[in-house]
Amino acid sequence: MSRPSGTSLPRRLARRDPSGKDVKRPIDESTMKNMILTETENLLRSEEDFLSSLSQINTVVLSRLLQVTDVPDPSGNDYLTLMKLLNERFHGVWDVTAGCFQTLKESPGRLAGDIQDLYLLTEEARLLQAYRGYVSAFTDFLVMKGFEKSAKRSSSYWKENRKLLLQLIGEQSETPVHVLLQRVLMEPFRNHVQQYSLLLSRLTPLKDVSLADSIAAFERLQTFISQALDEASQTKLLWSSMSSKLVVALCTPDRRLQEDSKNTAVTVTPGRYDRVLLFNDLLVFLQRNDPHICDLQTVWVDTTTRQKSELSSHLLRIVTPEEELFLSMREQQHQVLWSWKMNQLIRQRVEGARDFPLWGKAGESSDPPTSRLSKYSYRGEGRFKNAVYEGDMSWGKPHGKGTLKWPNGSNHVGDFKYGQEDGFGICLIPDASGDRYDCYKSHWRNGAMHGYGICEYADESVYKGYFKDGMRHGFGVLEKRESTTTSWKYTGNWERDQRSGYGVWESSDNSERHIGMWQENQRHGLGIVLLNTGACYQGVFNANKLVGPGVLITEDNSMYEGEFTEECLLSGKGKLTFANGFTLVGTFSKTAQSGLQTHGVLSTVGGFQDEILKKKFQFGAGSFPVEERWQAIIEQFQKFLESGCKRDTEESFLGFHVKSSKKMQKSQEYLFCQRDNKKDSGQIEDIMKELRLESESLHSYLEKVFNTSHHPLKKMVKLLVVVFQATYSGLGANLHLLSMAQEEIKYYAKKLWELFRALLAMSAEKSGRAVYGGRDDDEMSEDLNPYTTILPTILPRFHPDLFMLYMLYRQQEDALYWQGIVRLGHLTDTKLLEFLDVQKQLWPLKDVKLTANQRYSIVRHKCFQSAIECLQKIISTVDPKEKLEIILKTYQEIEKTVSQVLSKDYKLPMDDLLPLLIYVVSRAGIQHLGAEIHFIQDLMDPSNRGGMNDFLLTALESCYEHIQKEEVRLFK
């Protein structure tokens, strides 16, 4: 093979100045072109010689190697695959060299104009990649002793062609055939890469161009080849010295030995291992012939470990997912060497590629990331035994996003923290049959479910609620729907995975609802039972059985107060009040065979009003303190506040993955709490500046909050609506539960107001402003309170079910009132005004326009139209405050009409107001007026009591009662 000449060219172009520095001499253009043409010719001859060598190697060596490796190997090693890869990479170098040679041959003079057109520069990336691939394939075949196998299988052929092999490397020696084959397939390539580097070095002074990067690239390639060959040789020697058992367990084509504790004094603690091997992908501890293998992806090296004793002055702590080991060395340089190599190899393993060159430049290093994507199969005892973890790890522990999978089909996908499930996660656990799964979608803390979660069990029941230490704890809803006729649902409190505390149970099997106290999954304590027949009773339960006295109201409104059997049958002393007011006091017994039997005294005398009140007997009044019913829901938000509204507790409270929800991030602008980044804080401060502590401003703000789907306050209200409907809708639509329902609504408003003010205070404190904008608490409470701020916002969500209870409670009165409305509606305006004893001077008839055939005596629904239309708006809002304003506006419209009739301002006295108001009410035709009045009375702002609004509401109620009585008097 010819060698390029002209190595003295750089000296001819330089001289030294008096200071000793090299100074470029000017070269004329013609001389420079001639020099470049000379180098081009040298390169052309070198490429031609190299291609000729490749052709001979392919014919004499590669073709034969492919033939002999085609024979199956008894050891099981697939030499044919490795040989095919080597052949493919060999031809890859051949092809790129041939292409470059052809380009150079077709236009050898073009390079004289521009060195940048040299293919070593234009095809640099392809050349480097081709050589790297070839060297990797060559060393893989070398490590697996492919050349030795090939030499033995075709020894006669190699003897015949030995001279030709020696010619290809330009030597005469007694080299063994397998070594000769290695040299033939490697030395021409190494020499040719060296020629490339020399050529670029000679071209550098000829033009004002920078070839430093390209020269460095080919120098790195040379370094890479040397390092790869050294690693392969050491690894092959290792496999030759080890037992066949270890070779089978560890030997792979691409695995390379990096360090061996046999070469340095390394002691392993605990001392059950006698040798340590460091590979490019594994750290192996040997105990005789038993290897303990650690993938470098799951190895962490701690160099900060202090010395344990004088004998072990230099330590490395090795952390793996299931154990920690210590490597001790007597020499500090050995510790530095092992630490540096391990960290570089770990980094390369994590990145999925070796460095180029394999160990970089001297002094260069980069530590591996502490947190990294890893895969590990647990073998030791513990919760993760036999599980495979794939995901983020830090210092040997799952930390970040990851997946755990067990052989039985169980798996967990979610967030981990320091080796335990922590954050949002989804867990699947198969049942005994293996065909169905329990699916847990929940938040986790310290390896157990903690916070809000949704669990879909294998038996098709579903739990939605809170967990603590892996058990259902706090508020939750457990429901099972097997069919339209068979289903059950529990809504209430849980303690350590059992129904305990206040809760509501409904079952379709016996069509009943139980409202009350629970203990260890059984009804225990005071309870209310509602049946779909309309019957309901209240009593005390012990271990699911009724004990002691109770109250039963039957579907025909008979009421029993006394003792019951465990099966809720009348038994013992009691009092039975019939729907007609008769009472029976005595001893009762009831069986399925003989029916109800009694011995007692029957009374046919009773106060009508007392019996009406008894029929409207209110269950649960004073028996279930409203503060304790749904405290588990409120506690979640209080804990959220106490935590400073941090993101981790926010996720647990809200019940979904905040970090993955852009909608949640956007909605946080309405949450006056601490945030982790400045951007969020800025948004909150801007909104706080816009907020004024006035009723209108707060009401508008709260409307935003309760309509933002992922706001924590909206979450709390949503849960309160769930429990309200579970209690008072369907079977719970019972007039005997009205007091319970309305006191719950008022309590909700009170607690939400307290929590909202706490949010405001927290935000104001963090922003350094006055807590309430400079207003003291007493002044604030006069016009800003639960009734003026919270109640108007939340009532629309509860109103349908709540108002149904009011309608049922006032059903009899409203029915009688409506009969009066219908009868009074038949009267003309003049007849009605006369019947109501309205002074004729106040009749607004002169403004009524009549047709030619009409007269005042036949006119209907023409008087006080503005007041009537105003009063009819009372059903268009659910806010008690707005309803009171409508009543006030109605009064003002009546007074305005009268003033127009009298042509002067006129303040209506009570004697004049009441009949006119009765007229307006009768013509307005509000069907459930009694329920509306009762609703306003219960939920109005207490500050309105005793004022004008309260006076007009009392007047309206008097009209309501008067219409009932007038209906009787008018049509006797």
PDB file of N, CA, C and O in Angstrom, residues 71-91:
ATOM      1  N   VAL A  71     -22.019 -22.773  10.250  1.00  0.00           N
ATOM      2  CA  VAL A  71     -22.202 -24.054  10.941  1.00  0.00           C
ATOM      3  C   VAL A  71     -22.638 -23.769  12.375  1.00  0.00           C
ATOM      4  O   VAL A  71     -22.025 -22.952  13.069  1.00  0.00           O
ATOM      5  N   PRO A  72     -23.737 -24.412  12.880  1.00  0.00           N
ATOM      6  CA  PRO A  72     -24.210 -24.168  14.258  1.00  0.00           C
ATOM      7  C   PRO A  72     -23.125 -24.445  15.275  1.00  0.00           C
ATOM      8  O   PRO A  72     -22.342 -25.399  15.146  1.00  0.00           O
ATOM      9  N   ASP A  73     -23.056 -23.602  16.313  1.00  0.00           N
ATOM     10  CA  ASP A  73     -22.038 -23.746  17.345  1.00  0.00           C
ATOM     11  C   ASP A  73     -22.610 -24.526  18.525  1.00  0.00           C
ATOM     12  O   ASP A  73     -23.706 -24.211  19.004  1.00  0.00           O
ATOM     13  N   PRO A  74     -21.906 -25.538  19.027  1.00  0.00           N
ATOM     14  CA  PRO A  74     -22.419 -26.339  20.155  1.00  0.00           C
ATOM     15  C   PRO A  74     -22.667 -25.517  21.410  1.00  0.00           C
ATOM     16  O   PRO A  74     -23.523 -25.851  22.216  1.00  0.00           O
ATOM     17  N   SER A  75     -21.923 -24.455  21.622  1.00  0.00           N
ATOM     18  CA  SER A  75     -22.087 -23.644  22.835  1.00  0.00           C
ATOM     19  C   SER A  75     -23.319 -22.765  22.791  1.00  0.00           C
ATOM     20  O   SER A  75     -23.684 -22.160  23.788  1.00  0.00           O
ATOM     21  N   GLY A  76     -23.939 -22.687  21.637  1.00  0.00           N
ATOM     22  CA  GLY A  76     -25.154 -21.889  21.513  1.00  0.00           C
ATOM     23  C   GLY A  76     -24.921 -20.462  21.076  1.00  0.00           C
ATOM     24  O   GLY A  76     -25.872 -19.715  20.875  1.00  0.00           O
ATOM     25  N   ASN A  77     -23.695 -20.027  20.922  1.00  0.00           N
ATOM     26  CA  ASN A  77     -23.410 -18.667  20.482  1.00  0.00           C
ATOM     27  C   ASN A  77     -23.725 -18.512  18.999  1.00  0.00           C
ATOM     28  O   ASN A  77     -23.344 -19.351  18.178  1.00  0.00           O
ATOM     29  N   ASP A  78     -24.385 -17.439  18.662  1.00  0.00           N
ATOM     30  CA  ASP A  78     -24.787 -17.217  17.271  1.00  0.00           C
ATOM     31  C   ASP A  78     -23.693 -16.432  16.553  1.00  0.00           C
ATOM     32  O   ASP A  78     -23.784 -15.223  16.363  1.00  0.00           O
ATOM     33  N   TYR A  79     -22.643 -17.140  16.149  1.00  0.00           N
ATOM     34  CA  TYR A  79     -21.527 -16.485  15.457  1.00  0.00           C
ATOM     35  C   TYR A  79     -21.927 -15.989  14.074  1.00  0.00           C
ATOM     36  O   TYR A  79     -21.361 -15.018  13.566  1.00  0.00           O
ATOM     37  N   LEU A  80     -22.862 -16.649  13.441  1.00  0.00           N
ATOM     38  CA  LEU A  80     -23.280 -16.247  12.107  1.00  0.00           C
ATOM     39  C   LEU A  80     -23.874 -14.836  12.125  1.00  0.00           C
ATOM     40  O   LEU A  80     -23.572 -14.017  11.246  1.00  0.00           O
ATOM     41  N   THR A  81     -24.705 -14.540  13.119  1.00  0.00           N
ATOM     42  CA  THR A  81     -25.303 -13.203  13.207  1.00  0.00           C
ATOM     43  C   THR A  81     -24.226 -12.141  13.397  1.00  0.00           C
ATOM     44  O   THR A  81     -24.262 -11.079  12.758  1.00  0.00           O
ATOM     45  N   LEU A  82     -23.266 -12.431  14.280  1.00  0.00           N
ATOM     46  CA  LEU A  82     -22.178 -11.485  14.501  1.00  0.00           C
ATOM     47  C   LEU A  82     -21.342 -11.309  13.237  1.00  0.00           C
ATOM     48  O   LEU A  82     -20.917 -10.193  12.911  1.00  0.00           O
ATOM     49  N   MET A  83     -21.107 -12.404  12.508  1.00  0.00           N
ATOM     50  CA  MET A  83     -20.311 -12.329  11.284  1.00  0.00           C
ATOM     51  C   MET A  83     -21.050 -11.569  10.196  1.00  0.00           C
ATOM     52  O   MET A  83     -20.440 -10.793   9.438  1.00  0.00           O
ATOM     53  N   LYS A  84     -22.324 -11.787  10.093  1.00  0.00           N
ATOM     54  CA  LYS A  84     -23.114 -11.045   9.097  1.00  0.00           C
ATOM     55  C   LYS A  84     -23.086  -9.552   9.389  1.00  0.00           C
ATOM     56  O   LYS A  84     -23.016  -8.725   8.469  1.00  0.00           O
ATOM     57  N   LEU A  85     -23.181  -9.201  10.676  1.00  0.00           N
ATOM     58  CA  LEU A  85     -23.114  -7.789  11.040  1.00  0.00           C
ATOM     59  C   LEU A  85     -21.742  -7.211  10.696  1.00  0.00           C
ATOM     60  O   LEU A  85     -21.643  -6.087  10.164  1.00  0.00           O
ATOM     61  N   LEU A  86     -20.680  -7.962  10.977  1.00  0.00           N
ATOM     62  CA  LEU A  86     -19.335  -7.506  10.635  1.00  0.00           C
ATOM     63  C   LEU A  86     -19.206  -7.316   9.123  1.00  0.00           C
ATOM     64  O   LEU A  86     -18.630  -6.320   8.653  1.00  0.00           O
ATOM     65  N   ASN A  87     -19.718  -8.239   8.363  1.00  0.00           N
ATOM     66  CA  ASN A  87     -19.673  -8.141   6.899  1.00  0.00           C
ATOM     67  C   ASN A  87     -20.453  -6.920   6.414  1.00  0.00           C
ATOM     68  O   ASN A  87     -20.013  -6.184   5.521  1.00  0.00           O
ATOM     69  N   GLU A  88     -21.611  -6.696   7.011  1.00  0.00           N
ATOM     70  CA  GLU A  88     -22.434  -5.541   6.621  1.00  0.00           C
ATOM     71  C   GLU A  88     -21.708  -4.231   6.912  1.00  0.00           C
ATOM     72  O   GLU A  88     -21.692  -3.309   6.072  1.00  0.00           O
ATOM     73  N   ARG A  89     -21.093  -4.126   8.106  1.00  0.00           N
ATOM     74  CA  ARG A  89     -20.378  -2.903   8.460  1.00  0.00           C
ATOM     75  C   ARG A  89     -19.114  -2.734   7.610  1.00  0.00           C
ATOM     76  O   ARG A  89     -18.723  -1.604   7.276  1.00  0.00           O
ATOM     77  N   PHE A  90     -18.454  -3.849   7.261  1.00  0.00           N
ATOM     78  CA  PHE A  90     -17.290  -3.823   6.374  1.00  0.00           C
ATOM     79  C   PHE A  90     -17.668  -3.198   5.038  1.00  0.00           C
ATOM     80  O   PHE A  90     -16.977  -2.299   4.526  1.00  0.00           O
ATOM     81  N   HIS A  91     -18.766  -3.652   4.492  1.00  0.00           N
ATOM     82  CA  HIS A  91     -19.211  -3.101   3.208  1.00  0.00           C
ATOM     83  C   HIS A  91     -19.721  -1.670   3.364  1.00  0.00           C
ATOM     84  O   HIS A  91     -19.725  -0.896   2.380  1.00  0.00           O
TER      85      HIS A  91
END
